[in-house]
mmCIF file of C-alpha atoms in Angstrom:
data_model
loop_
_atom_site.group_PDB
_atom_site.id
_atom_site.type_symbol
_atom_site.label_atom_id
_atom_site.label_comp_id
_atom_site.label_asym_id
_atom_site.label_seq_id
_atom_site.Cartn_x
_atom_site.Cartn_y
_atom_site.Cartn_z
ATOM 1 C CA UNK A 158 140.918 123.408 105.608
ATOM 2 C CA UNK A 159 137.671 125.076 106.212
ATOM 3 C CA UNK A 160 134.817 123.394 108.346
ATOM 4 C CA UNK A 161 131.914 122.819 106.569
ATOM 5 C CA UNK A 162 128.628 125.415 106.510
ATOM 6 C CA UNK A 163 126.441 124.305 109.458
ATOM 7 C CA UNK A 164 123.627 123.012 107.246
ATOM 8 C CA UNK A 165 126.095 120.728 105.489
ATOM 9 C CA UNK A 166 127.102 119.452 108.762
ATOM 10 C CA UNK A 167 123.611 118.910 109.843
ATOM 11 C CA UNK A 168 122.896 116.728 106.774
ATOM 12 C CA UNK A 169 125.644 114.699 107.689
ATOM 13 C CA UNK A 170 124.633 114.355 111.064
ATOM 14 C CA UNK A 171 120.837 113.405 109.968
ATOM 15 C CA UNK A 172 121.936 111.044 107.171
ATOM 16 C CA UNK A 173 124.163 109.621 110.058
ATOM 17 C CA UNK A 174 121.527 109.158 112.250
ATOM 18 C CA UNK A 175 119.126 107.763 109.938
ATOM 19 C CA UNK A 176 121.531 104.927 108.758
ATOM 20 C CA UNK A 177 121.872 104.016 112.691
ATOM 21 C CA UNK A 178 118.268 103.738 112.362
ATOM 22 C CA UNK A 179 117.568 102.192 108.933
ATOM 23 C CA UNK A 180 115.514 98.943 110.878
ATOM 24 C CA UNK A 181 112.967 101.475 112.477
ATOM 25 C CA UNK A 182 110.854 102.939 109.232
ATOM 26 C CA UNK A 183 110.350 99.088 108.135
ATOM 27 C CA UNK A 184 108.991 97.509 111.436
ATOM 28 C CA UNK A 185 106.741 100.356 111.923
ATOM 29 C CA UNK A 186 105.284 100.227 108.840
ATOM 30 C CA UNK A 187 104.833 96.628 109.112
ATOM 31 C CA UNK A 188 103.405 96.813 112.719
ATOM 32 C CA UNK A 189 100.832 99.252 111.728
ATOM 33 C CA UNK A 190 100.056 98.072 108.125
ATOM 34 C CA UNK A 191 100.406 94.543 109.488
ATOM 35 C CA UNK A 192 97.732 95.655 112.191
ATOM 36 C CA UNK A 193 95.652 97.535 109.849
ATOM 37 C CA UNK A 194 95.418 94.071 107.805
ATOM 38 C CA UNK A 195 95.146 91.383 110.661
ATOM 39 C CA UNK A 196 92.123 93.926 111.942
ATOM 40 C CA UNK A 197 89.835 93.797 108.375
ATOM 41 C CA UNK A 198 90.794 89.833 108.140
ATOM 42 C CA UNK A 199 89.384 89.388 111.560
ATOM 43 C CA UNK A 200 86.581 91.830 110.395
ATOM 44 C CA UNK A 201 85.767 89.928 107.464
ATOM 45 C CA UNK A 202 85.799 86.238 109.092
ATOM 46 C CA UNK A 203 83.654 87.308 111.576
ATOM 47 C CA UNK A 204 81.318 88.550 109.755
ATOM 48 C CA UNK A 205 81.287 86.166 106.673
ATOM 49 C CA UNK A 206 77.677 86.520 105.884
ATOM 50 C CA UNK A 207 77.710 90.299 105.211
ATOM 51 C CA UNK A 208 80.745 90.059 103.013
ATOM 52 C CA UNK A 209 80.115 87.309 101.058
ATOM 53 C CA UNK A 210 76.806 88.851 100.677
ATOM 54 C CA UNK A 211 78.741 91.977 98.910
ATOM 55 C CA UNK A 212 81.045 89.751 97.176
ATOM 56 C CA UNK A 213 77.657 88.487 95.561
ATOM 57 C CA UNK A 214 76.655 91.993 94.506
ATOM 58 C CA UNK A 215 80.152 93.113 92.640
ATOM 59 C CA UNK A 216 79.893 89.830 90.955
ATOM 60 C CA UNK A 217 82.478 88.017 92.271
ATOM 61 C CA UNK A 218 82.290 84.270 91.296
ATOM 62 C CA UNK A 219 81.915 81.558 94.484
ATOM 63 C CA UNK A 220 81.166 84.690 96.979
ATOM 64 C CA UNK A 221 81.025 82.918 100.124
ATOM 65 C CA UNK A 222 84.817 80.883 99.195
ATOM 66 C CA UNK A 223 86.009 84.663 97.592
ATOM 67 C CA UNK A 224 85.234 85.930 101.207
ATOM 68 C CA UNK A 225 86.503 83.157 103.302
ATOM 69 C CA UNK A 226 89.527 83.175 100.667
ATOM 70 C CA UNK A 227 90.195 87.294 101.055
ATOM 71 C CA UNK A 228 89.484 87.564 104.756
ATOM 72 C CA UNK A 229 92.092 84.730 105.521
ATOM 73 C CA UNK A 230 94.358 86.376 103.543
ATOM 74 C CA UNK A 231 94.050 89.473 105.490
ATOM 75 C CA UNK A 232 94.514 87.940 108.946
ATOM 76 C CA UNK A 233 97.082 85.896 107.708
ATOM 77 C CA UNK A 234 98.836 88.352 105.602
ATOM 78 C CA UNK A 235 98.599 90.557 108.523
ATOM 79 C CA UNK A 236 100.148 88.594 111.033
ATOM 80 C CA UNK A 237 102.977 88.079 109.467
ATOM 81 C CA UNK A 238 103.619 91.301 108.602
ATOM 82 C CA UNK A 239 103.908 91.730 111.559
ATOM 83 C CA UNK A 240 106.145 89.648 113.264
ATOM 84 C CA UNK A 241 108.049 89.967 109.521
ATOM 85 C CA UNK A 242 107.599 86.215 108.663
ATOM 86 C CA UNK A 243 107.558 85.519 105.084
ATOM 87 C CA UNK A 244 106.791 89.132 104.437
ATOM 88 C CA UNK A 245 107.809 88.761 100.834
ATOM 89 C CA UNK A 246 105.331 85.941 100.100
ATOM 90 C CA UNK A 247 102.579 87.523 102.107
ATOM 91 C CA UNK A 248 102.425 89.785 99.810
ATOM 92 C CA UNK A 249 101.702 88.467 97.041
ATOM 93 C CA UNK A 250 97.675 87.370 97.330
ATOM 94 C CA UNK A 251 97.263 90.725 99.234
ATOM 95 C CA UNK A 252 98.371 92.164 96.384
ATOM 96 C CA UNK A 253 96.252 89.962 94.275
ATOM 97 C CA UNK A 254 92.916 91.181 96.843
ATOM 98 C CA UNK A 255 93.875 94.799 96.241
ATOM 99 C CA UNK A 256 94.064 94.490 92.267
ATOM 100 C CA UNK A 257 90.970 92.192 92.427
ATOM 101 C CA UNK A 258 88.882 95.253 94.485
ATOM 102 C CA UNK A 259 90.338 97.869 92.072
ATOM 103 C CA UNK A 260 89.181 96.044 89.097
ATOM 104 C CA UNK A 261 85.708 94.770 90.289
ATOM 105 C CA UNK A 262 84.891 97.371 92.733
ATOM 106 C CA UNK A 263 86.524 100.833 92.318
ATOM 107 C CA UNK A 264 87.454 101.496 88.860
ATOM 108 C CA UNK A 265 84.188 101.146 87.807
ATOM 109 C CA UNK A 266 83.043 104.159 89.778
ATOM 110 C CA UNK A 267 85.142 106.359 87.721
ATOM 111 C CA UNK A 268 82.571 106.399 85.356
ATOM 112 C CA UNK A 269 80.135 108.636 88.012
ATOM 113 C CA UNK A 270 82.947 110.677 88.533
ATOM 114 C CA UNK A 271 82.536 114.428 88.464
ATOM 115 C CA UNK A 272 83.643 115.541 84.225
ATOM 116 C CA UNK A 273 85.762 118.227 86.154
ATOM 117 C CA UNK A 274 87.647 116.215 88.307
ATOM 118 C CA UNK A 275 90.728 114.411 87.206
ATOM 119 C CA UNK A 276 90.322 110.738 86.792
ATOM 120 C CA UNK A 277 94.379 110.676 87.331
ATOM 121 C CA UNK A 278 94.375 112.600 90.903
ATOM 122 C CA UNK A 279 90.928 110.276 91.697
ATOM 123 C CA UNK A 280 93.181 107.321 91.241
ATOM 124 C CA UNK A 281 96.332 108.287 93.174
ATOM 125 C CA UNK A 282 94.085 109.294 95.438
ATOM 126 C CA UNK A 283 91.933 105.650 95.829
ATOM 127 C CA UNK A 284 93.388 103.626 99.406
ATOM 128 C CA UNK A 285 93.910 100.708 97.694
ATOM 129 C CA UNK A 286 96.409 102.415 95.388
ATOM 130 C CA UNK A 287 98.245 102.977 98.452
ATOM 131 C CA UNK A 288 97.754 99.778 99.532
ATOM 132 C CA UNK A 289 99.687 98.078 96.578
ATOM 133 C CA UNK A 290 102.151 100.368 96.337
ATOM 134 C CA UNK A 291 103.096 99.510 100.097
ATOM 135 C CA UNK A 292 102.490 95.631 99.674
ATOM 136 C CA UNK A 293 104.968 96.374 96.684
ATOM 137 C CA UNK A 294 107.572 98.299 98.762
ATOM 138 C CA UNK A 295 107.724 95.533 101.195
ATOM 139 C CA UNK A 296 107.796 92.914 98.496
ATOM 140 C CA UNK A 297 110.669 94.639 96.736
ATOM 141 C CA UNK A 298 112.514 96.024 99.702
ATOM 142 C CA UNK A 299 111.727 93.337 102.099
ATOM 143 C CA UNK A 300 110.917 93.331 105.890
ATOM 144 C CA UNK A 301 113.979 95.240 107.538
ATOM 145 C CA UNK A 302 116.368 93.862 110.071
ATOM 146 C CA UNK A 303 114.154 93.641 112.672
ATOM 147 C CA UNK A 304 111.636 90.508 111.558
ATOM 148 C CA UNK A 305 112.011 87.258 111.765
ATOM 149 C CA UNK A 306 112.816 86.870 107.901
ATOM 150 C CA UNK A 307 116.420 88.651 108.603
ATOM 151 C CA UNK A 308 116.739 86.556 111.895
ATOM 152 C CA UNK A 309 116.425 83.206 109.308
ATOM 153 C CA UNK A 310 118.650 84.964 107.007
ATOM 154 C CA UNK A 311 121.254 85.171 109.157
ATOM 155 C CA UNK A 312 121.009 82.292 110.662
ATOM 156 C CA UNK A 313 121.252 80.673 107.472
ATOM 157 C CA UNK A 314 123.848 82.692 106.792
ATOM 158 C CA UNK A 315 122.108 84.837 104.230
ATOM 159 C CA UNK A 316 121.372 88.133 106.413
#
């Protein structure tokens, strides 16, 4: 029997490797999204004036509770991202914050937009389109092995 061609064997070894290391992609992603979160939260708490204050301008009912409301989600959201504690739940009203700024703040700026420039690669191209496509990943795929969620689970028995 013939060995296999050098880049097969390669491929093997990488997809090898990477299984050995499948708990590594999801804890950094959640350490520096987590961060990234807990950071703007913090941001937006401290500085409650100025942001409700904006909140005000895009129309957003009850500014000053919308701000207290979005930057606690952020620093909470974002700390448990984190340390992968209720990741799945978190989430969800960080999700809701990104849709909410897409609707009310973004989207309506593709009216200025350039007549020459797609309005398709504009949007793929907005942050908070990454944003909930990442809160979605990590609502669909979960936290990985190393969080606190798949400690519980297998404590529980579930992990």
């Amino acid at each position: 029997m013939a060995t296999p061609a050098l880049p097969l064997r390669l491929h093997d070894a990488l997809l090898r490797f990477t299984a050995r290391c499948d708990w590594l992609a999801p804890l950094l992603l959640r350490l520096a999204f987590g961060y990234f979160w807990f950071e703007t939260g913090w941001a937006k708490l401290q500085n409650h004036a100025g942001f409700a204050a904006r909140f005000a301008d895009w129309g957003i009912p009850w500014p000053s509770l919308s701000a207290y409301l979005s930057g606690a989600t952020d620093l909470i959201g974002g700390a448990l991202l984190i340390l992968g504690l209720g990741t799945r739940l978190a989430t969800l009203p960080m999700i809701f914050n990104m849709l909410v700024a897409l609707a009310v703040v973004v989207l309506p700026g593709a009216s200025q937009l350039d007549p020459a420039y797609s309005k398709l690669d504009w949007f793929v191209e907005l942050d908070e389109v990454l944003y909930v496509l990442v809160l979605f990943w990590l609502l669909v795929a979960g936290p990985g092995k190393a969080s606190l969620d798949h400690l519980i689970a297998r404590r529980f028995g579930r992990g």
